[in-house]
Coordinates of C-alpha atoms (C1' of nucleotides) in Angstrom, one line a residue:
Chain A
M175 CA 209.9 -12.2 126.0
T176 CA 210.3 -8.3 128.6
K177 CA 210.7 -8.2 132.2
D178 CA 207.2 -7.2 132.8
N179 CA 206.2 -10.5 131.0
Y180 CA 208.2 -12.3 133.3
S181 CA 207.0 -10.7 136.4
G182 CA 203.5 -11.0 134.5
K183 CA 203.5 -14.6 134.3
F184 CA 204.1 -14.8 138.2
A185 CA 201.1 -12.2 139.3
E186 CA 199.3 -14.8 137.1
F187 CA 200.1 -17.9 139.0
Y188 CA 199.8 -15.7 142.0
K189 CA 196.2 -14.8 141.6
K190 CA 194.9 -18.1 140.1
Y191 CA 196.2 -20.2 143.0
K192 CA 197.3 -17.4 145.8
R193 CA 201.0 -18.9 145.7
M194 CA 203.5 -19.0 144.3
P195 CA 205.1 -21.4 141.9
S196 CA 207.2 -24.1 142.3
Y197 CA 211.1 -25.0 140.2
A198 CA 208.7 -27.5 138.1
E199 CA 205.8 -25.3 137.9
I200 CA 207.7 -22.6 136.3
M201 CA 209.7 -24.7 134.4
E202 CA 206.1 -25.7 133.0
L203 CA 205.6 -22.0 133.2
F204 CA 208.3 -20.8 130.7
G205 CA 208.9 -24.1 128.8
Y206 CA 212.2 -24.5 130.4
R207 CA 213.5 -27.8 130.5
S208 CA 215.8 -27.4 134.3
K209 CA 215.1 -26.4 136.8
N210 CA 218.1 -24.4 137.5
A211 CA 216.9 -22.6 134.7
A212 CA 213.6 -21.3 136.7
F213 CA 216.2 -20.8 139.2
K214 CA 218.4 -18.4 137.6
L215 CA 215.0 -16.2 136.5
V216 CA 214.1 -16.4 140.4
N217 CA 217.1 -15.0 140.9
K218 CA 217.0 -12.0 139.1
L219 CA 213.2 -11.5 139.8
V220 CA 214.3 -10.8 143.6
E221 CA 217.0 -8.9 142.3
A222 CA 215.0 -6.9 141.0
G223 CA 212.7 -6.8 143.2
V224 CA 209.4 -9.0 142.3
I225 CA 209.7 -11.0 144.3
N226 CA 211.3 -12.5 147.4
K227 CA 212.4 -15.5 148.8
D228 CA 213.3 -16.2 152.0
K229 CA 216.2 -17.9 153.9
Q230 CA 214.4 -21.3 153.2
G231 CA 214.4 -20.9 149.4
R232 CA 210.6 -20.3 150.1
L233 CA 209.4 -17.8 147.8
S234 CA 207.1 -14.8 148.1
P235 CA 205.4 -11.9 145.8
A236 CA 207.5 -8.8 147.1
N237 CA 204.5 -6.6 147.2
I238 CA 204.2 -6.0 143.7
F239 CA 201.5 -7.9 142.9
G240 CA 198.2 -6.6 144.3
E241 CA 199.2 -2.8 144.5
I242 CA 198.1 -0.5 142.7
K243 CA 200.3 2.5 141.8
V244 CA 199.6 5.9 143.2
L245 CA 200.2 9.4 141.2
G246 CA 199.4 12.7 142.7
Y247 CA 197.2 15.0 142.3
I248 CA 194.0 15.6 140.2
E249 CA 192.2 18.6 140.0
A250 CA 189.1 18.2 138.3
G251 CA 188.7 22.3 138.7
F252 CA 191.3 23.1 136.4
P253 CA 194.6 22.5 133.5
T254 CA 197.6 21.8 136.4
L255 CA 200.4 19.6 136.2
V256 CA 199.9 15.6 137.2
E257 CA 203.6 14.8 138.1
E258 CA 204.1 10.6 136.3
E259 CA 206.0 8.9 138.9
V260 CA 204.6 7.3 141.2
L261 CA 204.6 8.8 144.6
H262 CA 203.6 4.6 146.2
T263 CA 202.0 2.2 145.3
R264 CA 197.9 0.4 147.7
N265 CA 197.1 -2.5 148.4
L266 CA 192.9 -1.3 148.3
D267 CA 192.4 -4.7 151.0
D268 CA 195.2 -3.3 153.4
W269 CA 193.7 0.6 152.4
L270 CA 189.9 0.6 153.3
V271 CA 188.9 -2.8 155.6
T272 CA 190.3 -2.6 158.8
S273 CA 189.3 -5.7 160.2
R274 CA 188.0 -8.3 157.7
D275 CA 185.1 -10.0 159.6
S276 CA 182.8 -7.1 160.7
T277 CA 182.9 -5.3 157.4
Y278 CA 180.1 -5.3 154.7
L279 CA 179.9 -4.1 151.1
L280 CA 175.9 -2.7 150.5
Q281 CA 174.8 -2.0 147.3
V282 CA 172.9 1.9 148.0
R283 CA 169.9 2.5 146.3
G284 CA 167.2 6.3 146.9
D285 CA 168.6 9.3 146.3
S286 CA 168.8 10.3 149.6
M287 CA 172.3 11.2 150.5
I288 CA 173.2 12.5 147.0
E289 CA 173.9 15.8 149.1
A290 CA 177.1 13.7 150.4
G291 CA 177.8 12.7 147.5
I292 CA 176.7 8.8 148.1
M293 CA 174.4 7.8 144.6
N294 CA 171.9 5.5 143.8
G295 CA 173.9 2.2 142.9
D296 CA 177.4 3.3 144.9
T297 CA 178.8 0.4 147.4
V298 CA 179.6 1.7 150.8
I299 CA 181.6 -0.4 152.8
A300 CA 180.4 -0.5 156.2
D301 CA 182.0 -2.1 159.2
R302 CA 179.6 -3.3 162.3
S303 CA 182.8 -3.1 164.6
R304 CA 183.6 0.2 164.3
P305 CA 181.6 3.0 167.5
A306 CA 179.7 5.7 165.7
K307 CA 180.2 9.2 166.3
N308 CA 178.3 11.9 166.1
G309 CA 178.1 13.1 162.2
D310 CA 179.5 9.0 161.0
I311 CA 176.9 8.1 158.2
V312 CA 175.5 4.8 159.7
I313 CA 173.8 1.8 158.7
A314 CA 170.7 1.5 161.4
E315 CA 167.8 0.0 161.8
V316 CA 165.4 2.2 163.2
D317 CA 162.0 1.3 163.8
G318 CA 161.7 -2.8 162.4
G319 CA 163.6 -0.8 159.1
W320 CA 166.7 -0.4 157.3
T321 CA 167.8 2.8 156.1
M322 CA 171.8 4.9 155.4
K323 CA 171.2 8.3 157.2
Y324 CA 174.4 10.5 159.4
L325 CA 174.2 10.3 163.0
K326 CA 173.8 13.2 164.8
K327 CA 174.1 13.5 168.6
T328 CA 173.2 16.1 170.9
G329 CA 172.9 15.7 174.0
S330 CA 171.6 12.1 175.1
K331 CA 168.7 13.1 171.9
V332 CA 170.1 10.9 168.3
E333 CA 168.9 12.3 164.5
L334 CA 168.9 10.9 161.2
L335 CA 169.9 12.9 159.1
P336 CA 169.3 12.5 154.6
A337 CA 170.9 13.9 153.1
N338 CA 168.9 15.3 150.8
K339 CA 166.5 18.7 151.1
N340 CA 163.4 15.6 149.8
Y341 CA 163.4 14.0 152.1
K342 CA 163.3 14.5 156.3
P343 CA 165.1 13.8 159.8
I344 CA 164.8 10.6 161.6
I345 CA 163.7 11.1 164.9
P346 CA 163.4 6.7 166.2
R347 CA 160.2 6.1 168.0
H348 CA 161.1 3.2 169.3
D349 CA 164.4 1.7 168.7
L350 CA 167.6 2.3 167.1
N351 CA 170.6 -0.6 166.4
I352 CA 173.3 1.2 164.3
A353 CA 174.0 -1.7 162.9
A354 CA 177.2 -0.5 161.0
V355 CA 179.3 3.3 160.1
V356 CA 179.8 3.5 156.9
T357 CA 183.8 3.5 156.4
S358 CA 183.9 4.1 153.0
V359 CA 181.6 4.3 149.1
I360 CA 182.3 2.8 146.2
R361 CA 181.3 4.2 142.5
K362 CA 182.2 2.2 139.7
Y363 CA 181.5 3.1 136.2
Chain B
M36 CA 190.4 -21.0 170.5
T37 CA 186.9 -20.6 168.2
K38 CA 187.1 -21.8 164.5
D39 CA 187.1 -18.0 163.8
N40 CA 190.1 -17.5 165.4
Y41 CA 192.3 -20.4 164.0
S42 CA 191.3 -19.6 159.8
G43 CA 191.7 -16.1 161.7
K44 CA 195.5 -17.1 162.7
F45 CA 196.8 -18.4 158.9
A46 CA 195.3 -14.5 157.8
E47 CA 197.3 -13.1 159.8
F48 CA 200.5 -15.3 158.4
Y49 CA 199.4 -15.6 155.0
K50 CA 198.7 -11.1 154.9
K51 CA 202.4 -11.1 156.4
Y52 CA 203.5 -14.0 154.8
K53 CA 201.5 -14.2 151.6
R54 CA 201.7 -17.3 151.5
M55 CA 200.5 -20.5 153.2
P56 CA 202.8 -21.5 156.9
S57 CA 204.0 -24.8 156.7
Y58 CA 202.9 -27.5 158.4
A59 CA 206.2 -26.6 160.4
E60 CA 205.3 -23.5 161.0
I61 CA 201.2 -24.5 161.9
M62 CA 203.6 -25.7 165.5
E63 CA 205.1 -23.0 166.2
L64 CA 201.7 -21.0 165.3
F65 CA 199.5 -22.6 167.6
G66 CA 202.8 -24.2 170.2
Y67 CA 201.7 -27.5 168.6
R68 CA 204.7 -30.5 169.7
S69 CA 203.5 -32.5 166.6
K70 CA 203.7 -31.8 163.1
N71 CA 201.2 -34.3 162.9
A72 CA 198.2 -32.1 165.2
A73 CA 198.9 -29.5 162.4
F74 CA 198.3 -32.3 160.1
K75 CA 194.9 -32.4 161.1
L76 CA 194.6 -29.2 162.2
V77 CA 193.9 -28.4 158.7
N78 CA 192.1 -31.2 157.1
K79 CA 189.7 -29.7 159.3
L80 CA 189.9 -26.8 157.9
V81 CA 189.6 -28.0 154.2
E82 CA 186.7 -29.4 155.0
A83 CA 185.1 -26.2 156.6
G84 CA 185.6 -25.5 153.7
V85 CA 188.5 -22.0 154.9
I86 CA 191.4 -23.5 153.1
N87 CA 192.4 -25.6 149.8
K88 CA 194.7 -28.1 149.6
D89 CA 195.5 -29.7 146.3
K90 CA 196.8 -33.1 144.4
Q91 CA 200.5 -32.5 146.5
G92 CA 198.9 -31.8 149.4
R93 CA 200.5 -27.4 149.1
L94 CA 197.8 -25.0 150.3
S95 CA 195.8 -22.1 149.7
P96 CA 193.9 -19.3 151.2
A97 CA 189.8 -20.8 150.0
N98 CA 188.8 -17.9 148.8
I99 CA 187.9 -17.1 152.1
F100 CA 190.6 -14.5 153.3
G101 CA 190.2 -10.8 151.2
E102 CA 186.7 -11.5 150.6
I103 CA 184.5 -9.3 151.8
K104 CA 180.6 -10.3 152.9
V105 CA 178.2 -9.1 150.0
L106 CA 175.1 -7.9 152.1
G107 CA 171.9 -6.7 150.1
Y108 CA 170.3 -3.7 148.9
I109 CA 170.3 0.0 152.0
E110 CA 167.5 2.0 150.8
A111 CA 169.1 5.7 150.9
G112 CA 165.4 6.7 151.1
F113 CA 163.4 5.2 153.3
P114 CA 163.5 2.7 155.5
T115 CA 163.8 -0.7 153.8
L116 CA 164.8 -4.7 155.8
V117 CA 167.9 -5.5 154.5
E118 CA 168.6 -9.2 153.4
E119 CA 170.3 -10.0 156.4
E120 CA 172.1 -12.7 155.1
V121 CA 175.2 -12.7 153.5
L122 CA 174.1 -13.4 149.3
H123 CA 178.0 -13.2 148.0
T124 CA 181.3 -12.1 148.6
R125 CA 183.4 -10.5 146.8
N126 CA 187.2 -9.8 145.8
L127 CA 187.9 -5.8 146.6
D128 CA 190.9 -6.2 144.2
D129 CA 189.6 -8.2 141.5
W130 CA 186.4 -6.2 141.4
L131 CA 187.8 -2.6 141.0
V132 CA 190.6 -3.7 138.7
T133 CA 191.5 -5.3 134.9
S134 CA 194.9 -5.2 134.5
R135 CA 196.9 -4.1 137.1
D136 CA 199.4 -3.0 135.3
S137 CA 197.7 -0.4 133.6
T138 CA 195.8 1.1 136.9
Y139 CA 196.7 4.5 138.5
L140 CA 194.9 5.7 142.2
L141 CA 195.0 9.1 141.5
Q142 CA 193.8 11.9 144.1
V143 CA 190.9 14.2 143.5
R144 CA 190.9 18.1 144.2
G145 CA 187.8 21.2 144.0
D146 CA 185.0 20.5 142.8
S147 CA 184.2 20.6 139.2
M148 CA 183.1 16.9 139.3
I149 CA 179.9 17.4 142.1
E150 CA 177.1 16.4 140.4
A151 CA 179.1 13.3 139.0
G152 CA 179.5 12.6 143.0
I153 CA 183.2 13.2 143.0
M154 CA 183.9 15.9 145.2
N155 CA 187.5 16.8 146.8
G156 CA 189.1 14.8 148.0
D157 CA 187.8 11.9 146.5
T158 CA 190.3 8.6 145.0
V159 CA 189.3 8.0 141.5
I160 CA 190.9 4.3 139.7
A161 CA 191.6 5.2 135.9
D162 CA 192.2 2.5 133.0
R163 CA 194.8 3.8 131.1
S164 CA 194.5 0.4 128.4
R165 CA 190.4 0.9 128.3
P166 CA 189.0 3.7 125.4
A167 CA 188.0 6.4 125.6
K168 CA 184.4 6.4 125.1
N169 CA 181.4 9.3 125.2
G170 CA 180.0 10.6 128.4
D171 CA 183.0 8.4 130.0
I172 CA 184.9 11.0 133.3
V173 CA 188.5 10.6 131.6
I174 CA 191.9 12.1 133.1
A175 CA 193.4 13.7 130.0
E176 CA 195.8 16.5 129.5
V177 CA 194.9 19.6 127.1
D178 CA 197.1 22.5 126.2
G179 CA 199.9 20.8 128.3
G180 CA 197.7 21.0 131.7
W181 CA 195.9 18.4 133.3
T182 CA 191.8 17.2 134.2
M183 CA 189.0 15.7 134.7
K184 CA 185.8 16.5 133.2
Y185 CA 183.6 14.7 131.5
L186 CA 183.8 13.9 128.0
K187 CA 181.8 14.5 124.8
K188 CA 182.1 13.7 121.6
T189 CA 180.2 15.0 118.7
G190 CA 181.6 14.0 115.5
S191 CA 184.4 14.4 115.8
K192 CA 184.2 16.9 118.0
V193 CA 185.9 16.8 121.6
E194 CA 184.9 19.0 124.1
L195 CA 185.2 18.1 127.9
L196 CA 183.3 18.8 130.2
P197 CA 182.6 19.5 133.9
A198 CA 179.5 18.0 136.3
N199 CA 179.6 21.5 138.0
K200 CA 177.4 24.9 136.7
N201 CA 180.0 27.1 137.5
Y202 CA 182.5 25.9 135.6
K203 CA 182.5 26.0 131.7
P204 CA 183.6 23.5 128.7
I205 CA 186.8 22.9 128.2
I206 CA 187.4 23.3 124.3
P207 CA 190.6 21.7 123.8
R208 CA 192.8 24.2 121.0
H209 CA 195.4 22.5 120.4
D210 CA 196.4 19.0 122.4
L211 CA 194.2 16.9 123.4
N212 CA 195.6 12.9 125.2
I213 CA 193.3 11.6 127.2
A214 CA 195.6 9.6 129.7
A215 CA 193.1 7.1 131.7
V216 CA 189.5 6.1 131.7
V217 CA 188.2 6.7 135.0
T218 CA 186.6 3.3 136.0
S219 CA 186.2 4.2 139.7
V220 CA 185.7 6.3 142.5
I221 CA 187.0 5.8 146.4
R222 CA 185.6 7.8 148.9
K223 CA 187.5 6.8 152.3
Y224 CA 185.4 8.9 155.5
Chain C
dA196 C1' 182.4 -48.2 185.2
dG197 C1' 183.8 -48.9 180.8
dT198 C1' 183.7 -47.3 176.2
dA199 C1' 183.9 -43.4 172.5
dT200 C1' 185.7 -40.5 170.2
dA201 C1' 188.4 -35.6 169.3
dG202 C1' 193.3 -33.9 169.9
dG203 C1' 197.5 -34.4 170.0
dT204 C1' 203.0 -36.9 170.7
dG205 C1' 206.2 -38.8 168.0
dA206 C1' 208.6 -40.6 165.6
dA207 C1' 209.1 -42.4 160.4
dC208 C1' 207.9 -42.7 154.9
dG209 C1' 208.9 -41.0 151.0
dA210 C1' 208.4 -37.0 147.3
dT211 C1' 209.2 -32.7 146.3
dG212 C1' 211.2 -28.6 146.9
dG213 C1' 215.6 -25.0 146.8
dT214 C1' 220.3 -25.2 145.9
dT215 C1' 224.3 -26.6 143.8
dC216 C1' 228.1 -28.6 140.2
dA217 C1' 230.0 -29.6 135.4
dC218 C1' 229.0 -28.6 131.3
dT219 C1' 226.4 -26.4 126.1
dC220 C1' 225.2 -23.4 123.0
dG221 C1' 224.9 -18.7 120.5
dT222 C1' 226.0 -13.9 121.2
dC223 C1' 228.2 -9.6 121.3
dA224 C1' 232.3 -7.6 122.1
dA225 C1' 237.7 -6.9 121.5
Chain D
dT79 C1' 239.3 -15.5 115.7
dT80 C1' 239.3 -15.2 120.2
dG81 C1' 237.3 -15.2 124.8
dA82 C1' 234.5 -14.0 128.2
dC83 C1' 229.1 -13.5 129.5
dG84 C1' 225.0 -15.3 129.0
dA85 C1' 221.7 -18.9 128.8
dG86 C1' 219.5 -23.1 129.4
dT87 C1' 220.9 -28.7 129.8
dG88 C1' 220.9 -32.3 132.6
dA89 C1' 222.0 -35.3 136.8
dA90 C1' 222.8 -35.2 141.7
dC91 C1' 222.5 -33.1 146.6
dC92 C1' 219.9 -32.2 151.7
dA93 C1' 216.8 -30.8 153.7
dT94 C1' 212.0 -30.0 154.2
dC95 C1' 207.7 -30.8 153.0
dG96 C1' 203.4 -33.9 153.6
dT97 C1' 201.4 -37.2 155.4
dT98 C1' 201.2 -41.7 157.2
dC99 C1' 201.3 -45.4 161.0
dA100 C1' 201.7 -46.9 166.6
dC101 C1' 200.5 -44.4 170.7
dC102 C1' 198.8 -41.4 174.1
dT103 C1' 195.9 -39.2 176.7
dA104 C1' 191.4 -36.6 178.4
dT105 C1' 186.6 -35.4 178.1
dA106 C1' 182.0 -36.9 177.5
dC107 C1' 178.6 -40.6 176.9
dT108 C1' 176.6 -43.9 178.3

DNA sequence: AGTATAGGTGAACGATGGTTCACTCGTCAA
DNA sequence: TTGACGAGTGAACCATCGTTCACCTATACT
C-alpha cells in the first residue's frame, strides 16, 4: 500500500465521520490486530506532515484533507507554460465564505447579468452582512419583487443596472431593500 | 447567550482544531467549573440537531458547520419572488470537488473564453481524472504550451476552440495532451 | 407562601484513549 | 550466515473520556 493510500483511508474516514479515527478504529480500518501497529503508522504520518498530534495525543488532519492544490496561471488566450508546481493549497470554504451564518446560495435564472459573466443556471454566493457599496452586485427587493443587479449609487439616488443591453435599469419607485451582496459566482459543468 | 452563540463556539473550535472539543475543553470554552454542565449543554445541542453523538459518546458536527444555506432561484432578469425559505444546505467542498487528489485550482488569464462566461482573473477547478468529452472545457498542453479551450472532437480529428470571436481555433500540429477537464468556474468579487 | 424546573457544582464510575515494553517474523545488505 | 532493521503482535499502563449521581442554587409560576 502506498503512502497516499494510507492517508487516503484517513481522509475517507474523516470525511465520513468528521473526526479522526481512534487507534482501535485504525486497527479495523487497516486490518491490524495490534493497537501498536496503528500507533506506529500514525507516527509515520505525523512525521510526513499528513496528520497532526497534540500534546495529549489527540489526532487532527494537517490541512491536507479538504485543501485543494493551487497551480499557477493558465492563459486562456495563447498557450503558455503552467508551472507544474503546486503553489499552495486552499480550502474552498474558507476562501469563499467569510461568515457562514449570513451566507446563502442562490441559483440564477435569466440572462440580464450575462455581460458580467453571470449566466443562466449559475450559482451565486451572497452575504447578508456585508454592506453594499457602489458597483457591487446585489440581491435586492424592489417594489415587491426580487432581483439581482449592479448597484449604482450617485449621491442619494440609487439605481439597479443590468449587465445586458436588452434590459433597462431599474429605478425603485417605492421600496428598495438590499438583502445581500454577491461575493462569488460559481458555475458547475 | 443565544443558541447560535453556543454552536458558534463549537464551530469556531472545530474550524481551528478540526475536531470536536472534549468535555474538559468545553468547560474551559464556556467557563464552566463542572464537566456535567458541559455534558448537559452538549445533550441540548444534540437534541437541537447541531451536534451528533455516537454510541460511545464521541462528538461530531452534524453537517451544520461547513454547510451553507441554499435559497431558491433569483431571477436576474425581472423581479420575482424568492422564497425566503431555506431549501437545503450544501457543503461547497463536497459539491465542487469529487476526487480531491486529482483536483487543482488554476487562475485564468486572458479573455479567450469570455463568451463562455470565463473572465480574466477567474479561478477554475480542474479534474485530472475525469475523461474529456466533446464540448468539455479542458486544460491542454498543445505543441509545447498550455491553454484552456473548448474541446471539439469530430471523429479522429481534435480541435481546441476559444469562446471569443477574436481568437482562432487551435489545431494541434504535433502533440496534444489533455491534462484536465474544467469542472467549475469561480469568480470572487 | 411554596414548588417546579433549568442550569450549575463536585465527586465518583467504568470504559476507552494513547502510549510503552518485550517479543516475533520476514527481508535485505554485508 | 549473520545481523540490522522495519513491521506487526500482544499485554499492560495510566490519563482522559463520557457518563452518572447527589446536591445546590436561582428564577419563574401557581
